[in-house]
Amino acid sequence: MDDQGTPTDPARRSRTSGIDRALQILDILTERHQPMTAYELAKVTGAPPSTVYKLIDELQERAMLSRGSDGRAWLGPRLMRYGLAYRARMSAFGEAERAMFALNERVGEMVQICARDEGMMQVVAMAEGTGPFRVTSDVGTRVPLNWTASGRLLVGHLPDEARLAVFRACARPSNTGLAETDPEKLSRMAHRDFHDGLSVQIDTSEDEVACIAAPIRGLDGTCELTMSVVMPKHRVQDRFDLIARAVRDAAFSVERALGLHHRG
């Protein structure tokens, strides 16, 4: 029986649990960026090794996972098909990628496109800068929303209560210890940054690193993606006005190309 006294299907509960565990395995491999043994996956998930071994076999049979010669599990080719199909439908992404390379050429700094993945911000595309400056984030990197300028923008369009609930659930200290963690402050910052069309972070995700980001909005006015310039902190003072204008223009160019006019 469920909470309303309605009979529930034990087989469905079991199947749902299996799906959740399979997704957990896929998420862990994606986040770790490396193949793992069934034993390692069992330790991370807290699931019985026998369950994980069985799931890996089933996922491998369906090409959702692959196995190397050492027996370690890795993401399978079927996932690429899903990812490409999803990406092909994201017309905003194609326009954003073109704008990313144009912005990268214009400012000579690293440029990233980011999207929201539940309580995390994820880098979905990146163009390296022309100098030796590098950051640890790469395509696929996920960090909590409260660590980054882009993370705040990606929830800035939400109603007050929804925005507050997101930060209550996901905010946590950054590695530098400088990221804001108070949900109410974060909610106000996200709202302000989104409506200003610009968000800035310095040292909150990585030491000596600054990020200047602008939202890319969809048909309904929500923040679908962000365009951001990632650069050394010491160059921000001299280049801030140029970078802020350029990243805003790049984000707006994507919206214009899609026939959107949220910002005039």
Steps between C-alpha positions, in 0.01 A plus 500: 500500500615856436430799726148528358425132559541407132664162432848530356679265265807337665646421158478868401668608825784256431531611139509867598769427757702323235468797265612738773803283575590475130479879466716535808770285338485706180519824701802382699693397189415833337617699802820296554599518131658155516410130483434324831475144624172358623649486849593871488150589379346290775705688761396840366131414458473298820324225305580128543776395256272228361242764406761718331651206308153408371418857399832540319433179305151619405617847402784354296259273313304813404815694397443749784833393650814348354779300661873527441746213490558556873129454571438859600165649403469814290226687318366319195446611138122512535535803729674692222197448278270640767732792566530591133123480452444725801767745389360515145169622639666778697500770233620745764812291552602517133462878496677529836795296377546730201482804729745335742772470235438856378528633857811292561665654193389850601628500860775234488381349829350160582126487427254242633137412438330360809165337577316389811497136607262497799699653789818525296643720229659306213747618237357387163745671261828687528749696290851542643662842533809599303740517797635244749213553746308179578229397745419155632147502357446338162199394295289280726620656825217544754512722807230619743290791372610729782867478402472681171368810326335276241341287771320801646378612159362156415243526781460878503176487301322273750231635734626602843396186688624264229835679483537490876414128507771425243771668704380344823542161338828547313712778655820380659849640574741525206858376503622857547256560786383826336174392336187642661292226664212693657191405293324834551804702393556272204137531398522880501831496312363262235188714448705820471764350267243346268308826463823697459607256229843454654656302786857513632697265724858524622686229694182314598559191288877513445775721644602800288227427245222739397189430296272754330178342371180600321173305465371357172122498526247280327158572354340509843763735643670236714878461509578201276878546479768745605790652311800571721855629473741330740823690562778569753386724784786744447370596153145579611552860610651613170265297276171486690303753294614347171431142611164579660380675184634225274347210695163678516513567126588135432208370709262750342618399151384144573157623608476723191593210272215300655257787446483592868497855629497476878754775539367761262 
